[in-house]
């Protein structure tokens, strides 16, 4: 099946579902504590999609050609009873009868107890974010002094539960964790984890992003290659966002998501469904399309599907390719709100 094309011919293939805008971390590049303090108003519970509503919308996307679902947030594991939702999504089938690819991105803080129930419910893979193996660096970046050891326990639990392969996401921010690049690479290689470094992006409008704070992919790769020689690996599929590199000695691979220095909008097949039921067609969107209101007003599947078709059909986003001073200043929706 070719999939639903947008205005540039990019098919709708992946859906990122944010199940909450809340998080127990205050990563300085995402929900900086000084902007989002105690009195910040996250979504009221009645504005968040129920599991039933999320599953119904997800099923429409799958009907339209989506074959990969990624659960995200905010921190998805703070959503109560998440394994119940995973069970419902795992039961979805594509029009050809195949199960959907179902994965989740988490900060790992609650994985020690939740890895097993999530796997039992049908979660297949997992991505854990971890910016350093050094407690001082990690604590400063996560904003709440969360210890590295607890995330490592979560990763162990995920492995024991059979979630595989396990990916690790590391955002690199100049002056914070360049020194963590090599230790993370050595560790992930030894542990058989797929590590992906992410260039610090100008998502939202609260993290005070400056181009100078971005450590470019080439610099990240050079840092690793100085000790561990790398050779390019083939992309596994069109639309893969990570540039992939294999260790020359065959001991595994590492990726870099270079959305700033090497934008990949031409292959971007991702839609995002926010916790409050808005459809976004770009990570850097200024606004989304409300699907929750029509859903709650009683629209039929066909009517909701027509809305999704119309939005995707008219999609012209390519923010990263157009990034400029003017676009950096747009009042973009925060990443934790629309689903990272
Ligand atoms: N809370 C979960 C977590 O941290 O994995 C899931 C949501 S988080 C928004 C998804 C991913 O986006 C994480 O890997 C995080 O590191 C990354 N991220 C957040 N803000 C970013 C930024 N400004 N630039 C690049 N990546 C960012
Ligand atoms: Fe929370 Fe993830 Fe954002 Fe960090 S990156 S503040 S863990 S949502
Ligand atoms: Fe996709 Fe928007 Fe990122 Fe481009 S900037 S790759 S269109 S999410």
mmCIF file of C-alpha atoms and ligand atoms in Angstrom:
data_model
loop_
_atom_site.group_PDB
_atom_site.id
_atom_site.type_symbol
_atom_site.label_atom_id
_atom_site.label_comp_id
_atom_site.label_asym_id
_atom_site.label_seq_id
_atom_site.Cartn_x
_atom_site.Cartn_y
_atom_site.Cartn_z
ATOM 1 C CA UNK A 1 0.000 0.000 0.000
ATOM 2 C CA UNK A 2 1.415 3.362 -1.014
ATOM 3 C CA UNK A 3 -0.007 5.304 1.971
ATOM 4 C CA UNK A 4 -1.711 8.667 2.061
ATOM 5 C CA UNK A 5 0.475 11.310 0.334
ATOM 6 C CA UNK A 6 0.899 14.865 1.612
ATOM 7 C CA UNK A 7 1.314 17.890 -0.671
ATOM 8 C CA UNK A 8 4.930 16.847 -1.386
ATOM 9 C CA UNK A 9 4.120 13.164 -1.887
ATOM 10 C CA UNK A 10 5.309 12.047 1.563
ATOM 11 C CA UNK A 11 3.172 9.135 2.776
ATOM 12 C CA UNK A 12 1.620 9.055 6.244
ATOM 13 C CA UNK A 13 3.502 6.156 7.835
ATOM 14 C CA UNK A 14 4.217 6.864 11.491
ATOM 15 C CA UNK A 15 2.174 8.278 14.310
ATOM 16 C CA UNK A 16 3.649 9.562 17.554
ATOM 17 C CA UNK A 17 1.082 9.524 20.300
ATOM 18 C CA UNK A 18 1.624 11.720 23.330
ATOM 19 C CA UNK A 19 -0.214 10.253 26.306
ATOM 20 C CA UNK A 20 0.534 13.100 28.696
ATOM 21 C CA UNK A 21 2.190 16.508 28.715
ATOM 22 C CA UNK A 22 3.442 15.948 32.260
ATOM 23 C CA UNK A 23 6.900 14.816 33.274
ATOM 24 C CA UNK A 24 8.839 14.102 36.458
ATOM 25 C CA UNK A 25 12.010 15.556 34.848
ATOM 26 C CA UNK A 26 12.809 19.166 33.955
ATOM 27 C CA UNK A 27 15.338 18.639 31.167
ATOM 28 C CA UNK A 28 16.810 22.031 30.446
ATOM 29 C CA UNK A 29 16.293 21.629 26.693
ATOM 30 C CA UNK A 30 12.645 20.555 27.022
ATOM 31 C CA UNK A 31 10.771 21.623 30.204
ATOM 32 C CA UNK A 32 13.257 24.005 31.844
ATOM 33 C CA UNK A 33 12.396 24.340 35.552
ATOM 34 C CA UNK A 34 12.722 28.108 35.592
ATOM 35 C CA UNK A 35 9.948 28.404 32.979
ATOM 36 C CA UNK A 36 7.782 25.472 34.089
ATOM 37 C CA UNK A 37 7.712 25.763 37.870
ATOM 38 C CA UNK A 38 5.323 24.393 40.443
ATOM 39 C CA UNK A 39 2.418 26.548 39.352
ATOM 40 C CA UNK A 40 2.636 25.807 35.617
ATOM 41 C CA UNK A 41 -0.743 24.607 34.349
ATOM 42 C CA UNK A 42 -0.360 21.330 32.507
ATOM 43 C CA UNK A 43 -3.457 19.924 30.792
ATOM 44 C CA UNK A 44 -6.457 19.332 33.051
ATOM 45 C CA UNK A 45 -7.366 15.645 33.083
ATOM 46 C CA UNK A 46 -10.637 16.087 31.214
ATOM 47 C CA UNK A 47 -8.715 17.570 28.279
ATOM 48 C CA UNK A 48 -6.542 14.491 27.914
ATOM 49 C CA UNK A 49 -7.771 11.777 25.566
ATOM 50 C CA UNK A 50 -9.085 8.663 27.304
ATOM 51 C CA UNK A 51 -7.562 5.309 26.297
ATOM 52 C CA UNK A 52 -10.712 4.576 24.324
ATOM 53 C CA UNK A 53 -10.438 7.866 22.418
ATOM 54 C CA UNK A 54 -6.717 7.389 21.773
ATOM 55 C CA UNK A 55 -7.233 3.875 20.475
ATOM 56 C CA UNK A 56 -10.097 4.955 18.233
ATOM 57 C CA UNK A 57 -8.056 7.742 16.651
ATOM 58 C CA UNK A 58 -4.990 5.502 16.341
ATOM 59 C CA UNK A 59 -7.084 2.899 14.550
ATOM 60 C CA UNK A 60 -8.144 5.512 11.976
ATOM 61 C CA UNK A 61 -4.518 6.412 11.327
ATOM 62 C CA UNK A 62 -3.673 2.726 10.928
ATOM 63 C CA UNK A 63 -6.591 2.432 8.522
ATOM 64 C CA UNK A 64 -5.010 5.257 6.495
ATOM 65 C CA UNK A 65 -1.636 3.516 6.217
ATOM 66 C CA UNK A 66 0.214 4.180 9.475
ATOM 67 C CA UNK A 67 2.136 1.075 10.458
ATOM 68 C CA UNK A 68 4.317 2.397 13.233
ATOM 69 C CA UNK A 69 3.110 3.861 16.528
ATOM 70 C CA UNK A 70 5.443 5.477 19.026
ATOM 71 C CA UNK A 71 4.129 6.351 22.486
ATOM 72 C CA UNK A 72 5.677 9.483 23.915
ATOM 73 C CA UNK A 73 4.962 12.623 25.935
ATOM 74 C CA UNK A 74 5.840 14.341 28.291
ATOM 75 C CA UNK A 75 6.890 11.241 30.148
ATOM 76 C CA UNK A 76 4.577 8.439 28.994
ATOM 77 C CA UNK A 77 5.230 6.255 32.037
ATOM 78 C CA UNK A 78 3.634 8.810 34.362
ATOM 79 C CA UNK A 79 0.296 8.116 32.643
ATOM 80 C CA UNK A 80 -1.664 5.859 34.962
ATOM 81 C CA UNK A 81 -2.402 2.319 33.720
ATOM 82 C CA UNK A 82 -0.335 2.805 30.568
ATOM 83 C CA UNK A 83 -0.040 -0.980 29.990
ATOM 84 C CA UNK A 84 -3.816 -1.058 29.438
ATOM 85 C CA UNK A 85 -3.471 1.380 26.529
ATOM 86 C CA UNK A 86 -0.501 -0.566 25.175
ATOM 87 C CA UNK A 87 -2.655 -3.675 25.166
ATOM 88 C CA UNK A 88 -5.365 -1.915 23.151
ATOM 89 C CA UNK A 89 -2.899 -0.490 20.615
ATOM 90 C CA UNK A 90 -1.066 -3.796 20.273
ATOM 91 C CA UNK A 91 -4.337 -5.359 19.147
ATOM 92 C CA UNK A 92 -4.663 -3.005 16.139
ATOM 93 C CA UNK A 93 -4.168 -4.504 12.681
ATOM 94 C CA UNK A 94 -3.208 -2.817 9.413
ATOM 95 C CA UNK A 95 -5.566 -3.212 6.436
ATOM 96 C CA UNK A 96 -3.486 -6.225 5.360
ATOM 97 C CA UNK A 97 -3.966 -7.818 8.778
ATOM 98 C CA UNK A 98 -0.451 -7.233 10.078
ATOM 99 C CA UNK A 99 0.174 -6.035 13.651
ATOM 100 C CA UNK A 100 1.459 -2.483 13.982
ATOM 101 C CA UNK A 101 5.006 -1.729 15.039
ATOM 102 C CA UNK A 102 4.574 -0.455 18.604
ATOM 103 C CA UNK A 103 7.295 1.279 20.558
ATOM 104 C CA UNK A 104 7.751 3.899 23.263
ATOM 105 C CA UNK A 105 10.203 6.625 24.267
ATOM 106 C CA UNK A 106 10.803 7.166 27.981
ATOM 107 C CA UNK A 107 13.198 8.830 30.378
ATOM 108 C CA UNK A 108 13.492 5.408 31.995
ATOM 109 C CA UNK A 109 12.829 6.614 35.525
ATOM 110 C CA UNK A 110 9.894 4.261 36.117
ATOM 111 C CA UNK A 111 10.995 1.445 33.857
ATOM 112 C CA UNK A 112 12.273 -0.807 36.601
ATOM 113 C CA UNK A 113 8.720 -1.621 37.653
ATOM 114 C CA UNK A 114 6.924 -1.007 34.353
ATOM 115 C CA UNK A 115 9.101 -2.796 31.782
ATOM 116 C CA UNK A 116 7.535 -6.191 32.448
ATOM 117 C CA UNK A 117 3.866 -5.076 32.434
ATOM 118 C CA UNK A 118 4.493 -3.063 29.253
ATOM 119 C CA UNK A 119 6.115 -6.013 27.496
ATOM 120 C CA UNK A 120 3.367 -8.361 28.676
ATOM 121 C CA UNK A 121 0.787 -5.933 27.243
ATOM 122 C CA UNK A 122 2.396 -6.123 23.793
ATOM 123 C CA UNK A 123 5.049 -3.408 23.669
ATOM 124 C CA UNK A 124 7.766 -4.614 21.315
ATOM 125 C CA UNK A 125 10.676 -2.211 21.641
ATOM 126 C CA UNK A 126 11.710 0.747 23.716
ATOM 127 C CA UNK A 127 13.861 3.865 23.507
ATOM 128 C CA UNK A 128 15.344 5.243 26.712
ATOM 129 C CA UNK A 129 16.701 8.783 26.866
ATOM 130 C CA UNK A 130 19.971 9.193 28.744
ATOM 131 C CA UNK A 131 22.260 12.195 28.330
ATOM 132 C CA UNK A 132 25.243 11.132 30.432
ATOM 133 C CA UNK A 133 26.647 8.344 32.595
ATOM 134 C CA UNK A 134 27.986 10.971 34.983
ATOM 135 C CA UNK A 135 25.588 11.840 37.803
ATOM 136 C CA UNK A 136 26.633 15.496 37.999
ATOM 137 C CA UNK A 137 26.135 16.062 34.271
ATOM 138 C CA UNK A 138 22.951 14.002 34.059
ATOM 139 C CA UNK A 139 21.479 15.630 37.159
ATOM 140 C CA UNK A 140 22.084 19.091 35.740
ATOM 141 C CA UNK A 141 20.528 18.151 32.393
ATOM 142 C CA UNK A 142 17.442 16.389 33.798
ATOM 143 C CA UNK A 143 16.881 19.297 36.167
ATOM 144 C CA UNK A 144 15.831 17.159 39.142
ATOM 145 C CA UNK A 145 19.131 15.442 40.040
ATOM 146 C CA UNK A 146 17.759 12.098 38.939
ATOM 147 C CA UNK A 147 20.514 9.479 39.362
ATOM 148 C CA UNK A 148 21.996 7.603 36.388
ATOM 149 C CA UNK A 149 21.853 4.288 38.266
ATOM 150 C CA UNK A 150 18.051 4.287 38.361
ATOM 151 C CA UNK A 151 17.866 4.696 34.574
ATOM 152 C CA UNK A 152 20.392 1.885 34.132
ATOM 153 C CA UNK A 153 18.210 -0.340 36.325
ATOM 154 C CA UNK A 154 15.305 0.523 34.055
ATOM 155 C CA UNK A 155 17.311 -0.477 30.985
ATOM 156 C CA UNK A 156 18.231 -3.781 32.653
ATOM 157 C CA UNK A 157 14.568 -4.398 33.429
ATOM 158 C CA UNK A 158 13.626 -3.673 29.806
ATOM 159 C CA UNK A 159 16.200 -6.162 28.623
ATOM 160 C CA UNK A 160 15.032 -8.790 31.104
ATOM 161 C CA UNK A 161 11.450 -8.247 29.906
ATOM 162 C CA UNK A 162 12.485 -8.985 26.323
ATOM 163 C CA UNK A 163 12.027 -5.484 24.916
ATOM 164 C CA UNK A 164 14.531 -5.522 22.049
ATOM 165 C CA UNK A 165 16.375 -3.927 20.482
ATOM 166 C CA UNK A 166 16.794 -1.214 23.125
ATOM 167 C CA UNK A 167 17.692 2.209 21.806
ATOM 168 C CA UNK A 168 19.240 4.994 23.838
ATOM 169 C CA UNK A 169 18.695 8.672 22.888
ATOM 170 C CA UNK A 170 21.246 11.271 23.919
ATOM 171 C CA UNK A 171 20.726 14.973 23.299
ATOM 172 C CA UNK A 172 24.084 16.731 23.053
ATOM 173 C CA UNK A 173 24.219 20.313 24.248
ATOM 174 C CA UNK A 174 27.343 22.407 23.968
ATOM 175 C CA UNK A 175 29.043 23.048 27.289
ATOM 176 C CA UNK A 176 26.968 20.370 29.048
ATOM 177 C CA UNK A 177 27.685 16.838 27.875
ATOM 178 C CA UNK A 178 30.208 16.693 25.024
ATOM 179 C CA UNK A 179 32.431 14.927 27.548
ATOM 180 C CA UNK A 180 29.789 12.206 27.871
ATOM 181 C CA UNK A 181 29.838 11.233 24.182
ATOM 182 C CA UNK A 182 32.714 8.751 24.302
ATOM 183 C CA UNK A 183 31.807 7.139 27.645
ATOM 184 C CA UNK A 184 28.239 6.606 26.363
ATOM 185 C CA UNK A 185 29.510 5.168 23.076
ATOM 186 C CA UNK A 186 31.839 2.726 24.863
ATOM 187 C CA UNK A 187 29.104 1.688 27.248
ATOM 188 C CA UNK A 188 26.368 1.215 24.624
ATOM 189 C CA UNK A 189 28.735 -0.785 22.426
ATOM 190 C CA UNK A 190 29.672 -3.068 25.315
ATOM 191 C CA UNK A 191 26.030 -3.468 26.366
ATOM 192 C CA UNK A 192 24.680 -4.089 22.850
ATOM 193 C CA UNK A 193 22.436 -1.015 22.948
ATOM 194 C CA UNK A 194 21.701 1.128 19.880
ATOM 195 C CA UNK A 195 22.852 4.612 20.785
ATOM 196 C CA UNK A 196 21.576 7.640 18.896
ATOM 197 C CA UNK A 197 22.888 11.114 19.497
ATOM 198 C CA UNK A 198 20.447 13.940 18.812
ATOM 199 C CA UNK A 199 21.464 17.443 17.837
ATOM 200 C CA UNK A 200 19.966 19.937 20.259
ATOM 201 C CA UNK A 201 16.929 21.364 18.473
ATOM 202 C CA UNK A 202 15.027 24.640 18.631
ATOM 203 C CA UNK A 203 11.747 22.950 19.570
ATOM 204 C CA UNK A 204 9.172 24.990 21.462
ATOM 205 C CA UNK A 205 10.088 28.509 22.506
ATOM 206 C CA UNK A 206 11.225 28.188 26.127
ATOM 207 C CA UNK A 207 14.605 26.498 26.064
ATOM 208 C CA UNK A 208 16.534 29.587 24.931
ATOM 209 C CA UNK A 209 17.995 27.664 22.001
ATOM 210 C CA UNK A 210 20.996 29.166 20.239
ATOM 211 C CA UNK A 211 22.792 27.716 17.236
ATOM 212 C CA UNK A 212 26.020 27.953 19.252
ATOM 213 C CA UNK A 213 24.633 25.375 21.709
ATOM 214 C CA UNK A 214 24.293 22.742 18.973
ATOM 215 C CA UNK A 215 27.093 20.208 18.734
ATOM 216 C CA UNK A 216 26.955 19.259 15.025
ATOM 217 C CA UNK A 217 26.663 15.601 14.019
ATOM 218 C CA UNK A 218 30.075 15.716 12.337
ATOM 219 C CA UNK A 219 31.688 16.754 15.592
ATOM 220 C CA UNK A 220 29.885 14.025 17.542
ATOM 221 C CA UNK A 221 30.990 11.412 15.018
ATOM 222 C CA UNK A 222 34.577 12.681 14.988
ATOM 223 C CA UNK A 223 34.677 12.474 18.775
ATOM 224 C CA UNK A 224 33.660 8.814 18.656
ATOM 225 C CA UNK A 225 35.768 7.906 15.628
ATOM 226 C CA UNK A 226 38.905 9.249 17.308
ATOM 227 C CA UNK A 227 38.784 6.199 19.551
ATOM 228 C CA UNK A 228 36.370 3.820 17.823
ATOM 229 C CA UNK A 229 36.673 3.887 13.988
ATOM 230 C CA UNK A 230 33.333 4.130 12.156
ATOM 231 C CA UNK A 231 32.064 3.176 8.703
ATOM 232 C CA UNK A 232 28.713 4.330 7.208
ATOM 233 C CA UNK A 233 25.854 1.846 7.574
ATOM 234 C CA UNK A 234 23.044 1.564 5.041
ATOM 235 C CA UNK A 235 19.713 3.188 5.923
ATOM 236 C CA UNK A 236 17.240 0.422 6.713
ATOM 237 C CA UNK A 237 14.251 2.197 5.268
ATOM 238 C CA UNK A 238 13.314 5.445 3.585
ATOM 239 C CA UNK A 239 12.371 7.986 6.206
ATOM 240 C CA UNK A 240 14.814 6.684 8.791
ATOM 241 C CA UNK A 241 15.804 9.779 10.727
ATOM 242 C CA UNK A 242 19.098 8.631 12.202
ATOM 243 C CA UNK A 243 22.261 8.634 10.126
ATOM 244 C CA UNK A 244 23.704 5.216 11.038
ATOM 245 C CA UNK A 245 27.348 4.310 11.510
ATOM 246 C CA UNK A 246 28.853 0.927 12.257
ATOM 247 C CA UNK A 247 31.947 0.319 14.332
ATOM 248 C CA UNK A 248 34.642 -0.785 11.903
ATOM 249 C CA UNK A 249 35.348 -3.873 14.013
ATOM 250 C CA UNK A 250 31.761 -5.081 13.632
ATOM 251 C CA UNK A 251 30.900 -4.529 17.261
ATOM 252 C CA UNK A 252 27.656 -2.633 16.689
ATOM 253 C CA UNK A 253 26.405 0.716 15.499
ATOM 254 C CA UNK A 254 25.692 4.259 16.530
ATOM 255 C CA UNK A 255 23.379 6.868 15.028
ATOM 256 C CA UNK A 256 23.165 10.628 14.846
ATOM 257 C CA UNK A 257 19.929 12.520 14.357
ATOM 258 C CA UNK A 258 21.161 15.658 12.629
ATOM 259 C CA UNK A 259 17.947 17.588 12.334
ATOM 260 C CA UNK A 260 19.799 20.903 12.479
ATOM 261 C CA UNK A 261 22.852 20.324 10.294
ATOM 262 C CA UNK A 262 21.344 17.693 7.945
ATOM 263 C CA UNK A 263 17.570 18.145 7.832
ATOM 264 C CA UNK A 264 15.531 15.202 6.568
ATOM 265 C CA UNK A 265 12.120 16.771 5.897
ATOM 266 C CA UNK A 266 12.011 15.265 2.405
ATOM 267 C CA UNK A 267 11.514 11.838 3.952
ATOM 268 C CA UNK A 268 9.399 12.871 6.922
ATOM 269 C CA UNK A 269 6.381 10.568 7.163
ATOM 270 C CA UNK A 270 5.459 11.344 10.783
ATOM 271 C CA UNK A 271 2.268 12.731 12.254
ATOM 272 C CA UNK A 272 1.811 13.571 15.921
ATOM 273 C CA UNK A 273 -1.261 13.222 18.101
ATOM 274 C CA UNK A 274 -1.016 15.334 21.243
ATOM 275 C CA UNK A 275 -2.390 14.297 24.617
ATOM 276 C CA UNK A 276 -5.307 16.678 24.116
ATOM 277 C CA UNK A 277 -6.180 15.155 20.761
ATOM 278 C CA UNK A 278 -4.672 17.626 18.315
ATOM 279 C CA UNK A 279 -3.049 16.463 15.120
ATOM 280 C CA UNK A 280 0.318 18.056 14.313
ATOM 281 C CA UNK A 281 2.138 17.500 11.044
ATOM 282 C CA UNK A 282 5.536 18.791 12.164
ATOM 283 C CA UNK A 283 7.593 18.787 15.362
ATOM 284 C CA UNK A 284 7.971 22.530 14.935
ATOM 285 C CA UNK A 285 4.300 23.278 14.403
ATOM 286 C CA UNK A 286 2.776 26.533 15.514
ATOM 287 C CA UNK A 287 -0.710 25.026 15.642
ATOM 288 C CA UNK A 288 -2.490 21.700 15.365
ATOM 289 C CA UNK A 289 -5.895 20.477 14.269
ATOM 290 C CA UNK A 290 -8.354 19.555 16.990
ATOM 291 C CA UNK A 291 -9.664 16.003 16.581
ATOM 292 C CA UNK A 292 -10.908 15.658 20.161
ATOM 293 C CA UNK A 293 -13.751 18.180 19.848
ATOM 294 C CA UNK A 294 -15.330 16.547 16.783
ATOM 295 C CA UNK A 295 -14.728 13.107 18.289
ATOM 296 C CA UNK A 296 -16.479 14.107 21.517
ATOM 297 C CA UNK A 297 -19.234 15.769 19.505
ATOM 298 C CA UNK A 298 -20.019 12.367 18.071
ATOM 299 C CA UNK A 299 -18.509 12.363 14.597
ATOM 300 C CA UNK A 300 -18.361 9.030 12.824
ATOM 301 C CA UNK A 301 -15.134 7.239 11.914
ATOM 302 C CA UNK A 302 -15.624 8.300 8.294
ATOM 303 C CA UNK A 303 -15.982 11.949 9.246
ATOM 304 C CA UNK A 304 -12.908 11.879 11.486
ATOM 305 C CA UNK A 305 -10.941 10.060 8.815
ATOM 306 C CA UNK A 306 -11.888 12.772 6.316
ATOM 307 C CA UNK A 307 -10.427 15.388 8.672
ATOM 308 C CA UNK A 308 -7.149 13.483 8.944
ATOM 309 C CA UNK A 309 -6.999 13.034 5.165
ATOM 310 C CA UNK A 310 -7.585 16.752 4.614
ATOM 311 C CA UNK A 311 -4.876 17.796 7.074
ATOM 312 C CA UNK A 312 -2.283 15.337 5.797
ATOM 313 C CA UNK A 313 -3.197 15.969 2.152
ATOM 314 C CA UNK A 314 -2.469 19.665 2.591
ATOM 315 C CA UNK A 315 0.760 19.195 4.528
ATOM 316 C CA UNK A 316 3.683 21.327 3.343
ATOM 317 C CA UNK A 317 5.880 21.316 6.484
ATOM 318 C CA UNK A 318 9.630 21.314 6.110
ATOM 319 C CA UNK A 319 10.682 23.425 9.024
ATOM 320 C CA UNK A 320 14.198 22.061 9.446
ATOM 321 C CA UNK A 321 15.022 22.741 5.823
ATOM 322 C CA UNK A 322 13.778 26.309 6.122
ATOM 323 C CA UNK A 323 15.212 26.989 9.585
ATOM 324 C CA UNK A 324 16.230 30.623 9.864
ATOM 325 C CA UNK A 325 16.209 33.406 12.378
ATOM 326 C CA UNK A 326 12.615 34.186 11.510
ATOM 327 C CA UNK A 327 11.408 30.597 12.006
ATOM 328 C CA UNK A 328 13.370 30.250 15.254
ATOM 329 C CA UNK A 329 11.304 33.026 16.760
ATOM 330 C CA UNK A 330 7.909 31.570 15.839
ATOM 331 C CA UNK A 331 5.618 30.828 18.836
ATOM 332 C CA UNK A 332 6.035 27.067 18.355
ATOM 333 C CA UNK A 333 4.161 24.569 20.487
ATOM 334 C CA UNK A 334 6.309 23.002 23.211
ATOM 335 C CA UNK A 335 7.677 19.531 22.475
ATOM 336 C CA UNK A 336 6.268 18.022 25.666
ATOM 337 C CA UNK A 337 2.839 19.331 24.634
ATOM 338 C CA UNK A 338 2.743 17.988 21.089
ATOM 339 C CA UNK A 339 4.761 14.819 21.701
ATOM 340 C CA UNK A 340 8.492 14.544 21.084
HETATM 341 N N1 LIG B 1 10.011 11.900 28.257
HETATM 342 C C1 LIG B 1 10.420 10.963 27.256
HETATM 343 C C2 LIG B 1 11.912 11.010 27.061
HETATM 344 O O1 LIG B 1 12.546 11.969 27.508
HETATM 345 O O2 LIG B 1 12.427 10.091 26.429
HETATM 346 C C3 LIG B 1 9.692 11.098 25.943
HETATM 347 C C4 LIG B 1 9.408 12.487 25.435
HETATM 348 S S1 LIG B 1 10.861 13.449 25.028
HETATM 349 C C5 LIG B 1 10.129 14.988 24.545
HETATM 350 C C6 LIG B 1 11.361 12.668 23.506
HETATM 351 C C7 LIG B 1 12.796 12.878 23.102
HETATM 352 O O3 LIG B 1 12.976 14.205 22.713
HETATM 353 C C8 LIG B 1 13.815 12.590 24.196
HETATM 354 O O4 LIG B 1 14.784 11.687 23.731
HETATM 355 C C9 LIG B 1 14.422 13.954 24.435
HETATM 356 O O5 LIG B 1 15.765 13.850 24.825
HETATM 357 C C10 LIG B 1 14.251 14.636 23.106
HETATM 358 N N2 LIG B 1 14.288 16.102 23.181
HETATM 359 C C11 LIG B 1 13.580 16.903 24.013
HETATM 360 N N3 LIG B 1 13.882 18.204 23.804
HETATM 361 C C12 LIG B 1 14.806 18.224 22.801
HETATM 362 C C13 LIG B 1 15.524 19.269 22.121
HETATM 363 N N4 LIG B 1 15.353 20.559 22.433
HETATM 364 N N5 LIG B 1 16.389 18.917 21.157
HETATM 365 C C14 LIG B 1 16.564 17.613 20.837
HETATM 366 N N6 LIG B 1 15.920 16.593 21.416
HETATM 367 C C15 LIG B 1 15.050 16.891 22.400
HETATM 368 FE FE1 LIG B 2 10.597 15.064 30.371
HETATM 369 FE FE2 LIG B 2 11.438 13.773 28.231
HETATM 370 FE FE3 LIG B 2 11.168 16.433 28.160
HETATM 371 FE FE4 LIG B 2 13.109 15.366 29.637
HETATM 372 S S1 LIG B 2 12.899 15.231 27.399
HETATM 373 S S2 LIG B 2 11.697 16.986 30.292
HETATM 374 S S3 LIG B 2 12.199 13.491 30.337
HETATM 375 S S4 LIG B 2 9.549 14.964 28.402
HETATM 376 FE FE1 LIG B 3 9.399 16.406 9.755
HETATM 377 FE FE2 LIG B 3 8.938 18.918 10.528
HETATM 378 FE FE3 LIG B 3 11.125 17.617 11.396
HETATM 379 FE FE4 LIG B 3 10.952 18.400 8.828
HETATM 380 S S1 LIG B 3 11.039 19.721 10.608
HETATM 381 S S2 LIG B 3 11.631 16.390 9.570
HETATM 382 S S3 LIG B 3 8.745 18.116 8.455
HETATM 383 S S4 LIG B 3 8.977 17.082 11.841
#
